[in-house]
XYZ file of C-alpha atoms in Angstrom:
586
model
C -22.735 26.693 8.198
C -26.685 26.133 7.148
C -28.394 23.393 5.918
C -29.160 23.559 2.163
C -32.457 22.292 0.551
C -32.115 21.890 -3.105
C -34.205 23.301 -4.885
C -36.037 22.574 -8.239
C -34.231 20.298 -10.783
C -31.200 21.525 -12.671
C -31.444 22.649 -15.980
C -27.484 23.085 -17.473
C -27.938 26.455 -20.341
C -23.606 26.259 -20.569
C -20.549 25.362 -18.864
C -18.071 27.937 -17.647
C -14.418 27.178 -17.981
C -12.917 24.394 -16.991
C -10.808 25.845 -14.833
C -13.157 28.125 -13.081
C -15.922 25.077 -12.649
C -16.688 23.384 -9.084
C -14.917 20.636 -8.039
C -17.342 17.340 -7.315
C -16.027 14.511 -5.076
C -16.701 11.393 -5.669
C -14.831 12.576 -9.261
C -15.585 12.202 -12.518
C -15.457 8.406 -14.092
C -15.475 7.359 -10.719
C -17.275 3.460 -10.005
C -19.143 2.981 -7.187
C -19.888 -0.557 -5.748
C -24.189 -0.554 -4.965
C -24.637 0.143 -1.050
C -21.437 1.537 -0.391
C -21.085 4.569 1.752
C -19.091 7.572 0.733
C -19.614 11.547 0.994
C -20.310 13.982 -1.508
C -18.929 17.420 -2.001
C -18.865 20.196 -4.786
C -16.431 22.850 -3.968
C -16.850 26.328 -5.817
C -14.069 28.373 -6.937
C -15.639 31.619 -4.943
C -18.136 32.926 -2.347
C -21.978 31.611 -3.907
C -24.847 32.348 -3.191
C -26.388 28.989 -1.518
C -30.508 30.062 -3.348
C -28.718 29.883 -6.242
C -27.424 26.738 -5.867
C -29.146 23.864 -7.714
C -27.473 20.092 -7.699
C -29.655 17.186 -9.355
C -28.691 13.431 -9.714
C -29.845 11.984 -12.999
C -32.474 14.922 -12.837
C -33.530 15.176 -9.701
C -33.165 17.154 -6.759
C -29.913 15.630 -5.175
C -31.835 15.734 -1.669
C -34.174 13.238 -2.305
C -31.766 10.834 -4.306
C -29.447 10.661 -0.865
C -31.894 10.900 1.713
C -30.637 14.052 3.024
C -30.149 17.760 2.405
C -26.485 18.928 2.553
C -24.848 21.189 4.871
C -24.188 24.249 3.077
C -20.452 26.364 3.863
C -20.283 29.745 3.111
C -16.767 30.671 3.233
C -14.745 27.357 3.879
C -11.673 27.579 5.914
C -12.478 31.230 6.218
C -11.886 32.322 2.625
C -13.991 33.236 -0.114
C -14.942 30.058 -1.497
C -17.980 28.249 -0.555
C -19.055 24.437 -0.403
C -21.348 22.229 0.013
C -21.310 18.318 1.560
C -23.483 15.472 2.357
C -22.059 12.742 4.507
C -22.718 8.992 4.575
C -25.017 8.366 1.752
C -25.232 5.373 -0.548
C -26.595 4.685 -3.706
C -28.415 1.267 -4.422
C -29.328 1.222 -7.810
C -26.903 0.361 -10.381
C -26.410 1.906 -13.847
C -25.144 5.605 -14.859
C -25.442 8.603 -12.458
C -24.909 12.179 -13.718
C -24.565 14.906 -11.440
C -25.215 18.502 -12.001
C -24.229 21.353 -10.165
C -24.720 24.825 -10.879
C -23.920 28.308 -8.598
C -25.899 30.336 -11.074
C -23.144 31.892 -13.674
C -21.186 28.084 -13.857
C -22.005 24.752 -14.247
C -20.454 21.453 -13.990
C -21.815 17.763 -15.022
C -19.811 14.532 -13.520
C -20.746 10.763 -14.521
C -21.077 8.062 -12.457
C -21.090 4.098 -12.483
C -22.919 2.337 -9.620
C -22.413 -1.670 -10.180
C -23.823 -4.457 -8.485
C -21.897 -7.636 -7.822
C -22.909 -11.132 -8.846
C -23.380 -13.540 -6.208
C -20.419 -14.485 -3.398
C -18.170 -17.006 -4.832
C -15.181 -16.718 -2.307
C -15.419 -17.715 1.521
C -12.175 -15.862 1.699
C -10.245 -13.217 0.171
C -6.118 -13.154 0.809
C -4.632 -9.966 -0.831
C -1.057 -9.472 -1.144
C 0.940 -6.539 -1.149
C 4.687 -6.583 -2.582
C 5.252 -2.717 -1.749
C 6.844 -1.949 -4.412
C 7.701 -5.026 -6.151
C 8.879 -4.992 -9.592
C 9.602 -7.068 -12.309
C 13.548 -7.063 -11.811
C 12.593 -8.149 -7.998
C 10.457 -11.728 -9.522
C 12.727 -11.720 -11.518
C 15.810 -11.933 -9.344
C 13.880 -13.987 -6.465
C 13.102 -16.999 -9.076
C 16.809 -16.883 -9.355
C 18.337 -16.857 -5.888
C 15.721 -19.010 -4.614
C 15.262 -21.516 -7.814
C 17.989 -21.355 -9.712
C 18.796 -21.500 -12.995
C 20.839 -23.727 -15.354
C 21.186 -23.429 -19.571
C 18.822 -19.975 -19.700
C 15.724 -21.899 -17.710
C 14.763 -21.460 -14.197
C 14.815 -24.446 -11.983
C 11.739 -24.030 -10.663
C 8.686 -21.488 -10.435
C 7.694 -18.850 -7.381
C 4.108 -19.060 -5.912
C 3.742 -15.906 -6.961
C 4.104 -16.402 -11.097
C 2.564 -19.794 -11.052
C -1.086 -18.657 -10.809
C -3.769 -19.116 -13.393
C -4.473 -15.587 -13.810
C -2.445 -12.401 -14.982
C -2.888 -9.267 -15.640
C -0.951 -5.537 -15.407
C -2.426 -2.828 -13.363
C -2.311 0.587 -13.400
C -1.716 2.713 -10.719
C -1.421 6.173 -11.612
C -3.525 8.608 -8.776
C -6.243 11.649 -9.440
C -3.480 14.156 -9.019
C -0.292 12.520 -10.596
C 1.092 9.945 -13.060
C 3.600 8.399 -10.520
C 1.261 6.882 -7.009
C 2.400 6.492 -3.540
C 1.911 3.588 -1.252
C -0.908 5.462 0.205
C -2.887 6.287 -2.643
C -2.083 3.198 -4.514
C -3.414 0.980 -1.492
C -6.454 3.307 -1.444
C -7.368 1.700 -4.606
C -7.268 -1.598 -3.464
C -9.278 -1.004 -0.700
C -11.713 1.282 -1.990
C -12.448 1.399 -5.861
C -12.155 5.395 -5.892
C -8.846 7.049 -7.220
C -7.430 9.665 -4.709
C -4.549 11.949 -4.543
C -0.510 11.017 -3.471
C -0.550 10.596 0.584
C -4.555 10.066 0.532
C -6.823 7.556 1.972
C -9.926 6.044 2.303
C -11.044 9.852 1.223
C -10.735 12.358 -1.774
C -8.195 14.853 -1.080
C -10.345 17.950 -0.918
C -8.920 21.497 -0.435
C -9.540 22.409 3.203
C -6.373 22.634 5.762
C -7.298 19.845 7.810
C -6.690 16.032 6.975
C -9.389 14.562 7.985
C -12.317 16.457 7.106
C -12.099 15.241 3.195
C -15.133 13.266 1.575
C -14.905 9.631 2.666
C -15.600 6.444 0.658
C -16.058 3.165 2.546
C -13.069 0.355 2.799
C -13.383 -3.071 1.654
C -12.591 -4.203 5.763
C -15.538 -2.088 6.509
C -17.922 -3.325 3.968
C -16.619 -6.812 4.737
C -17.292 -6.615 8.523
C -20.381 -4.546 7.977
C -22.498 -6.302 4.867
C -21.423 -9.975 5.839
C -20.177 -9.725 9.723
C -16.506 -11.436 7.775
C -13.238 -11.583 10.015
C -10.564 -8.901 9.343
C -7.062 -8.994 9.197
C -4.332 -6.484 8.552
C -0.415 -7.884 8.160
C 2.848 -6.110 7.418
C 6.610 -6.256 8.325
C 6.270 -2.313 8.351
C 5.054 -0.074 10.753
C 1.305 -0.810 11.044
C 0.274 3.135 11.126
C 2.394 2.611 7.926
C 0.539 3.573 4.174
C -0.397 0.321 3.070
C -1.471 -1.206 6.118
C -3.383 2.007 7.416
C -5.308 2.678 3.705
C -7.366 -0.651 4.572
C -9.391 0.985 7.449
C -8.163 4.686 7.447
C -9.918 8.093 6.377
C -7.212 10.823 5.840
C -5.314 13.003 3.271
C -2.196 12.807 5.446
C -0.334 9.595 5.882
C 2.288 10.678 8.169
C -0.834 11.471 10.893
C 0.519 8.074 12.783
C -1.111 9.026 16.411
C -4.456 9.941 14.512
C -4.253 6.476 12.201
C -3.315 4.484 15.566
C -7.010 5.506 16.800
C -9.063 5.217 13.775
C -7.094 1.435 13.469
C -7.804 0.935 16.800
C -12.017 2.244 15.808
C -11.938 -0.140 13.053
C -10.713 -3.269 15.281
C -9.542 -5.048 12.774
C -10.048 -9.126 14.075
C -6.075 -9.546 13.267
C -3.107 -6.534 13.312
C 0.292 -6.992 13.144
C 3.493 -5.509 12.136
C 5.801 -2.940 13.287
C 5.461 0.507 14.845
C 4.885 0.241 18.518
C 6.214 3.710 19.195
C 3.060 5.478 18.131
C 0.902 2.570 20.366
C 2.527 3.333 23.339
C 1.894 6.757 25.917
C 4.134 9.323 25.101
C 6.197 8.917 28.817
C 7.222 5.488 27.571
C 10.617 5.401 26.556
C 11.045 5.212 22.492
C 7.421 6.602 22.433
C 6.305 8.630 19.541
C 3.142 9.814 20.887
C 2.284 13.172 21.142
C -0.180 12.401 23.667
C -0.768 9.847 27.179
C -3.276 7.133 25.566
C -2.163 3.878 25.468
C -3.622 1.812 22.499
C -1.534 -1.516 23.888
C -3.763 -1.540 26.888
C -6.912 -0.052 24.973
C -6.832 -3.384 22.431
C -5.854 -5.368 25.383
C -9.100 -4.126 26.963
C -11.012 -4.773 23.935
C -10.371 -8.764 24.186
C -7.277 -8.477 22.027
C -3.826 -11.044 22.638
C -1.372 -8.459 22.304
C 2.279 -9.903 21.605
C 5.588 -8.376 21.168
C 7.706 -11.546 20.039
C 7.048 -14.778 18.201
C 6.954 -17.187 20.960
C 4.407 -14.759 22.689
C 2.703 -14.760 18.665
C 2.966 -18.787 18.692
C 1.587 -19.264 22.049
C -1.602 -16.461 21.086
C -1.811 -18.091 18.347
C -2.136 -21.384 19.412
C -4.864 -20.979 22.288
C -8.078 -22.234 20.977
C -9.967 -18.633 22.575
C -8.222 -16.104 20.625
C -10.396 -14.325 18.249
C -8.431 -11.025 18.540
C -4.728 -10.709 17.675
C -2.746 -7.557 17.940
C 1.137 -7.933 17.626
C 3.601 -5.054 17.576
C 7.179 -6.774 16.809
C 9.233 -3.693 16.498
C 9.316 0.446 17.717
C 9.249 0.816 14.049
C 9.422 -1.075 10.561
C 10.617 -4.492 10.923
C 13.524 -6.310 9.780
C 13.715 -7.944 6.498
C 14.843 -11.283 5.865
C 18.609 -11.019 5.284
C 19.209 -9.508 8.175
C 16.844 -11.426 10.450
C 17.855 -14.771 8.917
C 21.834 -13.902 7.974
C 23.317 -10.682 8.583
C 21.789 -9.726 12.345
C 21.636 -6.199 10.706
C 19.201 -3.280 11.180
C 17.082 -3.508 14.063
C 17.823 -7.358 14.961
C 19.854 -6.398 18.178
C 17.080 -4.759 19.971
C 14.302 -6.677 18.639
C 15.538 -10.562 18.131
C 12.540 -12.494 18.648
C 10.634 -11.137 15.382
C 8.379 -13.258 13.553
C 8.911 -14.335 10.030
C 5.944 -12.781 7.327
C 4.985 -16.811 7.424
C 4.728 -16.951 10.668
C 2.657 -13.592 10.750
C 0.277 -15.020 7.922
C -0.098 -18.469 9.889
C -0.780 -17.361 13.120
C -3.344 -15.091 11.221
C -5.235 -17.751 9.363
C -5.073 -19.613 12.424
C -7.156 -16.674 14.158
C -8.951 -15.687 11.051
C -10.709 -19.210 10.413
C -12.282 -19.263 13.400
C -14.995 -17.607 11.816
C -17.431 -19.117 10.513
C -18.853 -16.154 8.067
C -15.435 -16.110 6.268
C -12.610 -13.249 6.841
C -10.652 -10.901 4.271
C -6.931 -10.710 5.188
C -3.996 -8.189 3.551
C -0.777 -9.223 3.982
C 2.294 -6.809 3.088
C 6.101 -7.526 2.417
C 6.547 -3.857 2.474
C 10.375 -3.470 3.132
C 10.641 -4.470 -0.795
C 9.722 -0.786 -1.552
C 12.071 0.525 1.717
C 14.717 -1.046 0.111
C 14.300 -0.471 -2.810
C 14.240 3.450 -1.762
C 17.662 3.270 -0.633
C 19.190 1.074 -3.301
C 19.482 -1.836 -1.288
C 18.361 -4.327 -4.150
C 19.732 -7.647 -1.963
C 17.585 -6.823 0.881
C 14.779 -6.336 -1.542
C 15.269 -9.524 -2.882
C 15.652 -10.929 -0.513
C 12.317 -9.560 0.977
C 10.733 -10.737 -2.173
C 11.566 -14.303 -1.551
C 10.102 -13.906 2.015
C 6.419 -12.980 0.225
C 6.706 -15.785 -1.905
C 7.022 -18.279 0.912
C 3.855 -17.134 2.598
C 1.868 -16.852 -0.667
C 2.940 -20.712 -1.045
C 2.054 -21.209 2.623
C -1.842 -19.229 1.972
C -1.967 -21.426 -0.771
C -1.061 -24.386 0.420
C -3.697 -23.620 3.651
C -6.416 -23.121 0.808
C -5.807 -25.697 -0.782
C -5.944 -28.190 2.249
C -9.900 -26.219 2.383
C -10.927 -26.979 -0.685
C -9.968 -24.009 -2.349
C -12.765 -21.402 -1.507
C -10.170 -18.554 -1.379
C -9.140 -15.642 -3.215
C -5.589 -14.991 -3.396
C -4.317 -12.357 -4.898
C -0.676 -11.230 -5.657
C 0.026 -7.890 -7.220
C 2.555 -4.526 -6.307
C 0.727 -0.952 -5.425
C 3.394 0.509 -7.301
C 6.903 0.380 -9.362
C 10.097 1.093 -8.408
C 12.315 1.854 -11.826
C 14.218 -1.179 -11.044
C 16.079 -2.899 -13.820
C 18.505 -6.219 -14.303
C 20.865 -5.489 -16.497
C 23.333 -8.141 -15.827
C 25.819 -9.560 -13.267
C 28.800 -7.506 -11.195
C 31.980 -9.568 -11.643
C 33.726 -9.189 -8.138
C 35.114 -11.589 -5.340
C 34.902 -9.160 -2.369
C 38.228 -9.532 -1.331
C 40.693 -8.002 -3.721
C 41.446 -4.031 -4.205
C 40.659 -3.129 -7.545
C 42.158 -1.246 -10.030
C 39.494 -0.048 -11.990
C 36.225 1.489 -10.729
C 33.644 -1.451 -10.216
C 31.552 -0.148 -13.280
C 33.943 -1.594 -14.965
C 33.066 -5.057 -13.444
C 29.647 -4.627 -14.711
C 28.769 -7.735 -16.916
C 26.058 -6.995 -19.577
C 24.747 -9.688 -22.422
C 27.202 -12.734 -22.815
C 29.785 -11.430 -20.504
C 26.385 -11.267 -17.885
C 26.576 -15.396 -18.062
C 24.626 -16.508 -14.416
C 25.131 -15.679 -10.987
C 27.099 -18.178 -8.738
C 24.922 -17.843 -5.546
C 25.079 -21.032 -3.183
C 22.120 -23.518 -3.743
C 19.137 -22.005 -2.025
C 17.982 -23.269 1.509
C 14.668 -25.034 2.902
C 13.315 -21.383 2.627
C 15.024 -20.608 -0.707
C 17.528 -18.281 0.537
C 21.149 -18.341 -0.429
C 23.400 -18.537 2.815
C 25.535 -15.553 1.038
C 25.004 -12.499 -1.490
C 28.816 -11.822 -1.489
C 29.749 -13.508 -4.299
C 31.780 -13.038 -6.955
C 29.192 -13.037 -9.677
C 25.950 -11.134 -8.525
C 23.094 -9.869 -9.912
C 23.468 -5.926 -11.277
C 20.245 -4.734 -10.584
C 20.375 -0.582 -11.092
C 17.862 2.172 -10.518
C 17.178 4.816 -12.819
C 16.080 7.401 -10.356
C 18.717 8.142 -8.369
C 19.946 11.127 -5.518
C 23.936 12.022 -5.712
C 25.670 8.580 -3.895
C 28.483 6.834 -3.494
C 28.426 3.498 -5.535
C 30.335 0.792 -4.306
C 28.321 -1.670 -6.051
C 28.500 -4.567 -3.175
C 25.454 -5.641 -0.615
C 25.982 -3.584 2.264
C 26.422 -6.597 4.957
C 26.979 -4.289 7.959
C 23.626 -2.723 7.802
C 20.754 -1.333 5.472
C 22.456 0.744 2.865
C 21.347 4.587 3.327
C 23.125 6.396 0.231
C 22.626 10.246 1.306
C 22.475 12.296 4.741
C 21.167 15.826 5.016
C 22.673 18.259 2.851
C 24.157 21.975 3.988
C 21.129 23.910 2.985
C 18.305 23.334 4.425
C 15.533 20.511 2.621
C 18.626 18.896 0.276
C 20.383 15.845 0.652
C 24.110 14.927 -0.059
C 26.098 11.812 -0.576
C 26.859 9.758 2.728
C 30.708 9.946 2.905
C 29.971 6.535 4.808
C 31.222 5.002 1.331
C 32.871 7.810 0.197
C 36.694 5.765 0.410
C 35.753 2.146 -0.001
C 38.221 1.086 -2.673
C 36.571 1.183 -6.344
C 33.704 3.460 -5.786
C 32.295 5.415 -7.645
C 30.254 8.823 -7.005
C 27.386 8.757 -9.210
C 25.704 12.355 -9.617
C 21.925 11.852 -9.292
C 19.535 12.854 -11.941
C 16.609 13.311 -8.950
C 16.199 17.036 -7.403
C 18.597 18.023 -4.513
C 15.696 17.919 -1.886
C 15.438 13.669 -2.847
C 17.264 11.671 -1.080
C 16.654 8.570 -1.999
C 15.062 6.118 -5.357
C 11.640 7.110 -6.278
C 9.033 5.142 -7.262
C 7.947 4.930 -11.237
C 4.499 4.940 -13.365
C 4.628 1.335 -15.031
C 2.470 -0.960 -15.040
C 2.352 -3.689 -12.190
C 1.983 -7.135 -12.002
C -0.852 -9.117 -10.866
C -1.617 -12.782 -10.246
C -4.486 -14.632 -8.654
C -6.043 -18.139 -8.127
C -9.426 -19.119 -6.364
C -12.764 -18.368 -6.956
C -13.136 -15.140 -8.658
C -9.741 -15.289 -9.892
C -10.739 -15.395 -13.335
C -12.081 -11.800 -13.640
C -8.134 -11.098 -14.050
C -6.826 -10.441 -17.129
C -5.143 -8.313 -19.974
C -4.665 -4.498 -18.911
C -6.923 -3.427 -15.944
C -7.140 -0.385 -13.648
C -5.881 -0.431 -9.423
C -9.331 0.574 -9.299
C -10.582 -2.913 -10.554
C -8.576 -4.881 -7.915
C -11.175 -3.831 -5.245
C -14.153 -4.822 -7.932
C -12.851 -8.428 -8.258
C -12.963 -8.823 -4.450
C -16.387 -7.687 -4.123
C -17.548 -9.763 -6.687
C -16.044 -12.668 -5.474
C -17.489 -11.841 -1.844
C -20.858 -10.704 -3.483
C -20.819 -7.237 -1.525
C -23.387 -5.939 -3.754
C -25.270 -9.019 -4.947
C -28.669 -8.300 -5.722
C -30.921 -8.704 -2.725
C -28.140 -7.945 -0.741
């Protein structure tokens, strides 16, 4: 590699095909907050020549616009195509920024916004994450936990009655349909990336974490205003959404590699599941490839590290704790039916796990100890897990659990005077519908297949779930008028259209060729089912997530920049507005 000094300004004669053009990261379109840090690349289709290489920024030499001359790479990854990168630059002015790049025989032009913020309106900022919550999931939550009587709901969720609504879109730079990774990206970056990316653009090179970086909102938060940090799930904590707050790679599955850069970031407040990939590799259930132990290394680092809730309530409660790491579970969590009602899943080996509101209360609890203010991200993430394997009561279920600790952040900022944010929205879809109710008393033999117990328009009438609890959970879901609530992506299954109350419901097993999945005979001979050929490829085994719109709701100061159609993009520029990241005379 050489270091390459720009040359005079760029003067574009003609652009070559599209197809044949270089490749510029940060892309196209792309908004950039004012004094946020991100890389630059161009990559070229071939081997160049690096003295014929010209790059300008609004017309002048690129070198002098970012402070630095880029590193130039002849043959990248070994093969004949060359690139060229800056690292860790920032622009500071705002208004329109067009980039040209030329090799000599092609050209290429990208456009740029760099925006400023107006002045910090929020102390706080509480953004939550239903992993992929969708409509039919509100929907069926304000039922089960509300009820409803004559066609009108009993009562509202925390989660609908905010001020301000608006739908988001979440399609990624490569696809129409997101992941969790690239959809939380958004959030906590402003830049569109690519499905399994980061905190980066997912460049073309065969490592993962070489790819152009752009800055987090926990970094910029800890970094421009010295705010408190927080990071909450009932998944894994190496897990997509959690890890796109702080992490930098194309590769979400990198779990010992996220660990560290988590672990880099020390975030004030981390908790969730995943433990395996915390723990040395010669510790039993250890997923490490390697002998570091990141329990003792964030116990070193002045953090409270707990493994239960009464070790959470007692961190919790000591007036010195400032740092807060809490691992609950080896891997995701348990959701609320199970926890609460079924002893299910993972309950047996891991009993003592904390409820999401007890997560979020210990964490404001830690969180408001400083002074400066804090930015906290709380997942219910088993909504999408469940969702994945057609489990739609545990998904409910799930989704009542995220109301109650919106109500309780609420509540908290309320009680403050209401200088927070709160924000409510999903990263992504799942293609979730209710359709009507499943006419069935779980104890006789029927005759018919159970589609045929399907209730749709007036035969639908309402559900008959018990009368909700302190928490708004129903003590049952086997009733003998539930909610239908079908997906329309779906792998080959068995259909036995009841809640699975043994354990979560897991519809296929690895197929006889290699890559493919089959229907688990598991449910192959309960009486009534039905095996429903999938219209998903053979190497899916489970739901998929879908391109619509999500919701999103907010309340505090700032809330009011949310409205009508808006992009996942724009979630991140309403929390740096209301913080006033890029105010000027920042």
């Amino acid at each position: 590699m050489i270091k390459l000094f720009a040359g005079a300004a760029l003067v574009v004669l003609w652009s070559g095909s599209p197809t044949l053009a270089q490749t510029v990261y940060p892309i196209d379109r792309a908004d950039i907050l004012a004094g946020a840090h991100f890389d630059f690349k161009v990559e070229f289709p071939d081997r160049v020549d690096p003295a014929n290489v010209k790059v300008t920024v609004n017309g002048t030499d690129y070198s002098a616009v970012f402070g630095q001359p880029g590193t130039f790479v002849d043959r990248e990854d070994g093969k004949e195509q060359s690139a060229l990168i800056v690292r860790d630059i920032a622009l500071t002015n705002p208004g329109s920024v067009k980039v040209e790049v030329s090799d000599g025989a092609r050209s290429r032009t990208v456009v740029w916004s760099v925006y400023e913020t107006g002045p910090r309106k929020a102390k706080n900022v509480i953004l939550f994450i239903g992993d992929g919550l969708s409509p039919a999931h509100r929907v069926a939550a304000r039922i089960l936990s509300k009820g409803i009587a004559e066609g009108k709901s009993l009562g509202k969720l925390a989660i609908d009655d905010m001020p301000h609504m608006a739908l988001v879109a979440t399609a990624g730079s490569d696809s129409i349909i997101t992941d969790s990774a690239n959809a939380a990206s958004a959030y906590a970056t402003g830049h569109k990336t690519a499905v399994n990316a980061m905190g980066v653009y997912a460049d073309r090179t065969a490592s993962p974490f070489d790819d152009p970086k752009v800055e987090t909102i926990t970094s910029l938060a800890k970094r421009r205003l010295g705010l408190g940090v927080g990071i909450v799930t009932n998944t894994e904590i190496e897990d997509a959404t959690p890890a796109a707050m702080v992490a930098h790679t194309r590769r979400r599955a990198a779990y010992d590699e996220i660990v560290a850069q988590l672990f880099a970031a020390r975030p004030d407040v981390l908790m969730g599941g995943g433990s395996a990939n915390f723990l040395p590799q010669a510790t039993a259930g250890s997923k490490r490839k390697d002998d570091i132990d990141y329990v003792a290394r964030f116990r070193d680092a002045g953090y409270q590290a707990v493994m239960t809730k009464p070790e959470l309530d007692a961190a919790a409660a000591k007036p010195d704790t400032s740092k807060l790491l809490g691992l609950f579970a080896s891997g995701n969590m348990d959701g609320a039916l199970d926890r609460k009602f079924l002893k299910g899943g993972g309950v047996g080996k891991f009993p003592e796990q904390p409820d999401l509101t007890e997560q979020v209360q210990a964490a404001l609890k830690v969180l408001s100890k400083n002074e400066a203010g804090f930015f906290l991200m709380v997942e219910s993430g088993l909504i999408d897990k469940y969702a994945h394997l057609l489990d739609m009561e545990r998904a409910v279920y799930d989704t009542i659990m995220l109301d109650n600790a919106v109500r309780l952040a609420r509540d908290w900022a309320r009680a403050r005077g209401d200088d927070t944010l709160i924000l409510v929205v999903a990263d992504h879809n799942h293609p979730n519908s209710l359709v009507g109710t499943i006419n069935d008393d779980m104890t006789k033999t029927p005759n018919v297949p159970f589609r045929e117990r399907v209730g749709v328009y007036d035969k639908a009438g309402f559900p008959n779930y018990p009368a909700a609890d302190a928490e708004g959970y129903p003590s049952r879901v086997d009733v003998s008028r539930r909610l239908a609530i079908f997906s329309a992506s779906l792998p080959d299954h068995y259909e036995t259209f009841r809640p699975k109350l043994d354990n979560p419901n897991d519809p296929t097993v690895k197929g006889d060729v290699s890559g493919t999945f089959k229907p688990n005979d598991k449910y192959k001979d309960v009486p009534g089912v039905v095996l429903r050929p999938g219209n998903l490829p053979a190497m899916i085994g489970a739901s998929v997530h879908s391109g619509e719109d999500v919701i999103l709701t907010a309340i505090g100061p700032g809330s009011e920049r949310i409205h009508g159609s808006m992009d996942n993009t724009e979630v991140f520029r309403v929390v740096a507005d209301a913080l006033g990241l890029a105010a000027p005379g920042q």
